[in-house]
Amino acid sequence: ERLNDIEMDGIDLTVMPEREYRASVVFRAPGLRAGVSDSDPQVTGVAPRRLEPRTPKDATMVKVANQFLEQAGRLLQGERPANMVLIRGFGEYPQLPQGREVYGLRALAIAAYPMYRGVARAVGMEVTEEGKDLSSQAEVLRAKWDAFDFFYLHVKATDSAGEDGDFERKVSLLEEVDEWIAQLQQLEPGVLVVTGDHSTPSIMSGHSWHPVPVAISSPWSISIPAAAQFSERACALGSIGHIPSTSLMALALAHAKRLQKFGA
């Protein structure tokens, strides 16, 4: 609410809370572009980075963002413990192919974290605001089961525990997910895919480059005894092998027998 008091000539500004410490800042004006670096240094105790334009045409956006940060600093200087904002992830609303047109599926996103609902909406999924934890997400899934062809369910807490370096909490959360998957299987999905969007090892307290495990369960799955566990090492021995994430949807559709032919 305080940051929404910021005014800049010629700029329509909206600050919208997301969840926890995050918010979205929307700048609307002619000539603004998204080619701007982040001020977030990604390290605690380090000064914010200077915003830099990627091309000369992005310089106007840098000027506008710096004006916002300058006013934000004045408004928040008396606050504790947070008295400033970091700005990152500049982007424009994407014009993306819509999932129903590309895949012929009516899809529903069930995600507690608003950012992932936004991503789902951008690719044409229907989005529900219900489902703030695993238990309520399961209830939503059961209630909507017959109304959709595809469900995207997102779990954020495991990633947060990894970023905090909290190994024990991450293990506990993964065990909760295991129990939830067992409940999901009772609904007898035609295809079940379990994976992550990136690796967040607790030992590194952050995102990493390591491949994420992926499992696909369907009547057409190939069982590999060596991959009896769902872990990075075990999945590396499975029948899927190492694939780019962009190949995953084609495999899921193939398992659902929704492709006329797989491959050329």
Tab-separated table of C-alpha atoms in Angstrom:
chain	number	residue	atom	x	y	z
A	1	GLU	CA	0.000	0.000	0.000
A	2	ARG	CA	2.842	2.394	0.798
A	3	LEU	CA	4.572	1.735	-2.509
A	4	ASN	CA	1.367	2.439	-4.413
A	5	ASP	CA	1.734	6.054	-3.245
A	6	ILE	CA	4.669	6.446	-5.645
A	7	GLU	CA	3.876	8.795	-8.517
A	8	MET	CA	5.859	9.318	-11.717
A	9	ASP	CA	4.991	11.609	-14.586
A	10	GLY	CA	3.530	9.756	-17.546
A	11	ILE	CA	3.716	6.333	-15.830
A	12	ASP	CA	0.741	4.244	-14.746
A	13	LEU	CA	2.160	2.322	-11.760
A	14	THR	CA	0.624	-0.569	-9.820
A	15	VAL	CA	2.282	-2.536	-7.005
A	16	MET	CA	0.515	-5.811	-6.292
A	17	PRO	CA	1.365	-8.129	-3.379
A	18	GLU	CA	2.076	-11.688	-4.416
A	19	ARG	CA	2.942	-13.847	-1.412
A	20	GLU	CA	5.415	-13.738	1.488
A	21	TYR	CA	8.033	-11.093	0.606
A	22	ARG	CA	7.268	-10.847	-3.110
A	23	ALA	CA	5.242	-8.359	-5.096
A	24	SER	CA	4.742	-7.460	-8.732
A	25	VAL	CA	5.361	-3.941	-10.024
A	26	VAL	CA	3.532	-3.055	-13.233
A	27	PHE	CA	4.744	-0.049	-15.241
A	28	ARG	CA	2.482	1.106	-18.093
A	29	ALA	CA	3.611	3.757	-20.576
A	30	PRO	CA	4.583	3.992	-24.252
A	31	GLY	CA	8.140	3.017	-25.101
A	32	LEU	CA	8.908	0.824	-22.083
A	33	ARG	CA	10.862	-2.371	-22.731
A	34	ALA	CA	11.883	-5.332	-20.600
A	35	GLY	CA	15.599	-5.494	-21.404
A	36	VAL	CA	16.854	-4.471	-17.963
A	37	SER	CA	19.199	-6.278	-15.579
A	38	ASP	CA	18.208	-7.119	-11.975
A	39	SER	CA	19.130	-5.123	-8.881
A	40	ASP	CA	19.042	-8.309	-6.769
A	41	PRO	CA	22.630	-9.497	-6.111
A	42	GLN	CA	21.296	-12.922	-4.968
A	43	VAL	CA	23.598	-12.754	-1.948
A	44	THR	CA	22.687	-11.542	1.536
A	45	GLY	CA	24.688	-8.605	2.895
A	46	VAL	CA	25.720	-7.269	-0.503
A	47	ALA	CA	24.700	-3.923	-1.967
A	48	PRO	CA	22.059	-3.971	-4.731
A	49	ARG	CA	23.340	-4.034	-8.282
A	50	ARG	CA	22.982	-1.128	-10.673
A	51	LEU	CA	20.228	-1.559	-13.236
A	52	GLU	CA	21.698	-1.801	-16.721
A	53	PRO	CA	19.937	-1.652	-20.111
A	54	ARG	CA	20.579	-4.537	-22.484
A	55	THR	CA	20.244	-2.267	-25.509
A	56	PRO	CA	20.068	1.528	-25.919
A	57	LYS	CA	16.301	1.214	-26.447
A	58	ASP	CA	15.944	-0.168	-22.893
A	59	ALA	CA	17.437	2.950	-21.262
A	60	THR	CA	14.038	4.549	-20.687
A	61	MET	CA	12.898	1.582	-18.605
A	62	VAL	CA	16.074	1.817	-16.504
A	63	LYS	CA	15.364	5.494	-15.824
A	64	VAL	CA	11.762	4.739	-14.801
A	65	ALA	CA	12.782	1.803	-12.571
A	66	ASN	CA	15.460	3.892	-10.854
A	67	GLN	CA	12.885	6.599	-10.127
A	68	PHE	CA	10.663	3.942	-8.574
A	69	LEU	CA	13.515	2.578	-6.444
A	70	GLU	CA	14.521	6.066	-5.298
A	71	GLN	CA	10.995	6.843	-4.087
A	72	ALA	CA	10.620	3.381	-2.571
A	73	GLY	CA	13.750	3.946	-0.513
A	74	ARG	CA	12.384	7.230	0.858
A	75	LEU	CA	8.994	5.707	1.700
A	76	LEU	CA	10.461	2.677	3.457
A	77	GLN	CA	13.508	4.165	5.170
A	78	GLY	CA	11.896	4.046	8.623
A	79	GLU	CA	10.638	0.477	8.300
A	80	ARG	CA	12.190	-2.547	10.017
A	81	PRO	CA	13.426	-5.124	9.250
A	82	ALA	CA	12.907	-4.475	5.511
A	83	ASN	CA	13.481	-0.890	4.442
A	84	MET	CA	14.050	-1.260	0.693
A	85	VAL	CA	13.052	-3.397	-2.266
A	86	LEU	CA	15.046	-5.365	-4.809
A	87	ILE	CA	13.684	-5.375	-8.338
A	88	ARG	CA	14.220	-8.274	-10.697
A	89	GLY	CA	12.645	-10.318	-13.457
A	90	PHE	CA	11.709	-7.543	-15.863
A	91	GLY	CA	9.328	-8.807	-18.489
A	92	GLU	CA	6.436	-7.989	-20.769
A	93	TYR	CA	3.229	-9.978	-20.847
A	94	PRO	CA	4.017	-12.778	-23.297
A	95	GLN	CA	1.947	-13.712	-26.309
A	96	LEU	CA	2.246	-17.480	-26.017
A	97	PRO	CA	0.516	-20.309	-27.889
A	98	GLN	CA	-2.477	-21.456	-25.863
A	99	GLY	CA	-2.463	-24.985	-24.512
A	100	ARG	CA	-5.919	-25.941	-25.693
A	101	GLU	CA	-5.043	-24.948	-29.265
A	102	VAL	CA	-1.648	-26.681	-29.227
A	103	TYR	CA	-2.507	-29.866	-27.301
A	104	GLY	CA	-6.287	-30.111	-27.475
A	105	LEU	CA	-6.530	-30.337	-23.693
A	106	ARG	CA	-8.696	-28.458	-21.245
A	107	ALA	CA	-6.242	-27.770	-18.437
A	108	LEU	CA	-6.600	-26.600	-14.852
A	109	ALA	CA	-3.800	-25.186	-12.695
A	110	ILE	CA	-3.875	-25.784	-8.938
A	111	ALA	CA	-1.064	-23.813	-7.314
A	112	ALA	CA	-0.783	-22.045	-3.976
A	113	TYR	CA	1.829	-19.558	-5.151
A	114	PRO	CA	0.410	-16.765	-7.331
A	115	MET	CA	3.357	-16.615	-9.733
A	116	TYR	CA	2.688	-20.143	-10.967
A	117	ARG	CA	-0.986	-19.416	-11.431
A	118	GLY	CA	0.103	-16.484	-13.583
A	119	VAL	CA	2.376	-18.662	-15.705
A	120	ALA	CA	-0.428	-21.185	-16.140
A	121	ARG	CA	-2.884	-18.471	-17.173
A	122	ALA	CA	-0.391	-17.126	-19.727
A	123	VAL	CA	-0.372	-20.482	-21.559
A	124	GLY	CA	-4.147	-20.766	-21.555
A	125	MET	CA	-4.877	-22.918	-18.521
A	126	GLU	CA	-7.885	-22.249	-16.361
A	127	VAL	CA	-6.798	-21.255	-12.864
A	128	THR	CA	-8.374	-21.771	-9.470
A	129	GLU	CA	-7.621	-19.648	-6.423
A	130	GLU	CA	-8.493	-22.597	-4.202
A	131	GLY	CA	-5.884	-24.957	-2.768
A	132	LYS	CA	-3.444	-23.306	-0.350
A	133	ASP	CA	-1.752	-26.522	0.831
A	134	LEU	CA	-1.461	-30.148	-0.233
A	135	SER	CA	-4.624	-31.211	1.566
A	136	SER	CA	-6.826	-28.530	0.033
A	137	GLN	CA	-5.178	-28.980	-3.376
A	138	ALA	CA	-6.167	-32.653	-3.241
A	139	GLU	CA	-9.754	-31.667	-2.442
A	140	VAL	CA	-9.854	-29.295	-5.414
A	141	LEU	CA	-8.443	-31.992	-7.680
A	142	ARG	CA	-11.104	-34.500	-6.643
A	143	ALA	CA	-13.879	-31.955	-7.099
A	144	LYS	CA	-12.683	-30.955	-10.597
A	145	TRP	CA	-11.534	-34.394	-11.745
A	146	ASP	CA	-14.224	-34.988	-14.381
A	147	ALA	CA	-14.241	-31.436	-15.747
A	148	PHE	CA	-10.690	-31.282	-17.175
A	149	ASP	CA	-8.285	-33.360	-19.287
A	150	PHE	CA	-5.043	-32.069	-17.760
A	151	PHE	CA	-4.105	-30.901	-14.278
A	152	TYR	CA	-1.031	-28.886	-13.363
A	153	LEU	CA	-0.352	-29.068	-9.637
A	154	HIS	CA	2.505	-27.106	-8.158
A	155	VAL	CA	4.234	-27.537	-4.789
A	156	LYS	CA	6.350	-24.558	-3.708
A	157	ALA	CA	7.359	-25.427	-0.129
A	158	THR	CA	10.035	-27.967	-1.094
A	159	ASP	CA	11.868	-25.355	-3.164
A	160	SER	CA	11.689	-22.834	-0.315
A	161	ALA	CA	13.182	-25.363	2.121
A	162	GLY	CA	16.013	-26.052	-0.321
A	163	GLU	CA	16.773	-22.341	-0.693
A	164	ASP	CA	16.843	-22.030	3.108
A	165	GLY	CA	19.361	-24.906	3.293
A	166	ASP	CA	16.931	-26.770	5.567
A	167	PHE	CA	17.521	-30.401	4.646
A	168	GLU	CA	15.316	-31.901	7.363
A	169	ARG	CA	12.333	-29.716	6.464
A	170	LYS	CA	12.749	-30.500	2.780
A	171	VAL	CA	12.788	-34.235	3.525
A	172	SER	CA	9.647	-33.879	5.647
A	173	LEU	CA	7.878	-31.941	2.891
A	174	LEU	CA	8.861	-34.489	0.253
A	175	GLU	CA	7.418	-37.226	2.467
A	176	GLU	CA	4.144	-35.280	2.568
A	177	VAL	CA	4.197	-35.124	-1.226
A	178	ASP	CA	4.799	-38.888	-1.371
A	179	GLU	CA	1.660	-39.492	0.675
A	180	TRP	CA	-0.284	-37.063	-1.494
A	181	ILE	CA	0.814	-38.843	-4.690
A	182	ALA	CA	-0.534	-42.093	-3.254
A	183	GLN	CA	-3.911	-40.388	-2.808
A	184	LEU	CA	-3.716	-39.028	-6.337
A	185	GLN	CA	-3.148	-42.507	-7.743
A	186	GLN	CA	-6.465	-43.606	-6.237
A	187	LEU	CA	-8.141	-41.386	-8.850
A	188	GLU	CA	-6.549	-43.621	-11.517
A	189	PRO	CA	-5.090	-40.945	-13.803
A	190	GLY	CA	-4.378	-42.141	-17.320
A	191	VAL	CA	-0.922	-40.530	-17.157
A	192	LEU	CA	0.885	-39.227	-14.082
A	193	VAL	CA	4.036	-37.128	-14.442
A	194	VAL	CA	6.127	-36.164	-11.408
A	195	THR	CA	9.049	-33.774	-11.793
A	196	GLY	CA	10.404	-30.344	-10.871
A	197	ASP	CA	11.133	-27.131	-12.725
A	198	HIS	CA	14.717	-26.978	-11.415
A	199	SER	CA	17.015	-28.415	-8.776
A	200	THR	CA	17.378	-26.686	-5.390
A	201	PRO	CA	19.845	-28.741	-3.310
A	202	SER	CA	19.742	-27.960	0.401
A	203	ILE	CA	23.517	-28.246	0.563
A	204	MET	CA	23.775	-25.330	-1.900
A	205	SER	CA	20.880	-23.258	-0.488
A	206	GLY	CA	19.868	-22.233	-3.981
A	207	HIS	CA	19.021	-23.235	-7.520
A	208	SER	CA	21.526	-25.398	-9.350
A	209	TRP	CA	22.236	-26.839	-12.771
A	210	HIS	CA	21.638	-30.490	-11.841
A	211	PRO	CA	19.091	-32.470	-13.868
A	212	VAL	CA	15.782	-33.008	-12.101
A	213	PRO	CA	14.251	-36.470	-11.756
A	214	VAL	CA	11.149	-37.208	-13.820
A	215	ALA	CA	8.770	-40.159	-13.644
A	216	ILE	CA	5.922	-41.018	-16.013
A	217	SER	CA	3.344	-43.568	-14.927
A	218	SER	CA	0.839	-44.996	-17.393
A	219	PRO	CA	-0.233	-48.429	-18.683
A	220	TRP	CA	2.533	-48.014	-21.297
A	221	SER	CA	5.388	-47.200	-18.908
A	222	ILE	CA	8.513	-49.346	-18.920
A	223	SER	CA	9.576	-50.436	-15.450
A	224	ILE	CA	13.319	-50.469	-14.780
A	225	PRO	CA	14.330	-52.238	-11.525
A	226	ALA	CA	17.449	-50.089	-11.221
A	227	ALA	CA	15.232	-46.999	-11.105
A	228	ALA	CA	12.963	-48.188	-8.312
A	229	GLN	CA	13.522	-44.970	-6.342
A	230	PHE	CA	12.534	-41.446	-7.298
A	231	SER	CA	15.859	-39.672	-6.994
A	232	GLU	CA	18.332	-37.974	-9.302
A	233	ARG	CA	20.661	-40.965	-9.437
A	234	ALA	CA	17.941	-43.591	-9.815
A	235	CYS	CA	16.054	-41.690	-12.503
A	236	ALA	CA	19.271	-41.279	-14.486
A	237	LEU	CA	19.179	-45.080	-14.894
A	238	GLY	CA	15.559	-45.186	-16.030
A	239	SER	CA	14.107	-45.661	-19.499
A	240	ILE	CA	13.544	-41.931	-20.128
A	241	GLY	CA	17.204	-41.042	-19.709
A	242	HIS	CA	18.248	-37.410	-20.031
A	243	ILE	CA	15.818	-35.288	-22.050
A	244	PRO	CA	15.240	-31.550	-22.451
A	245	SER	CA	12.191	-30.335	-20.548
A	246	THR	CA	10.603	-29.280	-23.849
A	247	SER	CA	10.288	-32.977	-24.762
A	248	LEU	CA	8.238	-33.887	-21.703
A	249	MET	CA	4.816	-32.865	-22.974
A	250	ALA	CA	5.193	-34.933	-26.122
A	251	LEU	CA	6.012	-37.984	-23.989
A	252	ALA	CA	3.007	-37.357	-21.754
A	253	LEU	CA	0.713	-37.070	-24.781
A	254	ALA	CA	2.190	-40.251	-26.241
A	255	HIS	CA	1.491	-42.136	-22.999
A	256	ALA	CA	-2.067	-40.790	-23.125
A	257	LYS	CA	-2.361	-42.110	-26.717
A	258	ARG	CA	-3.262	-38.622	-27.926
A	259	LEU	CA	-0.737	-38.581	-30.760
A	260	GLN	CA	-1.411	-40.049	-34.202
A	261	LYS	CA	2.249	-40.947	-34.452
A	262	PHE	CA	5.317	-40.303	-32.304
A	263	GLY	CA	8.379	-39.071	-34.168
A	264	ALA	CA	8.872	-38.418	-37.859
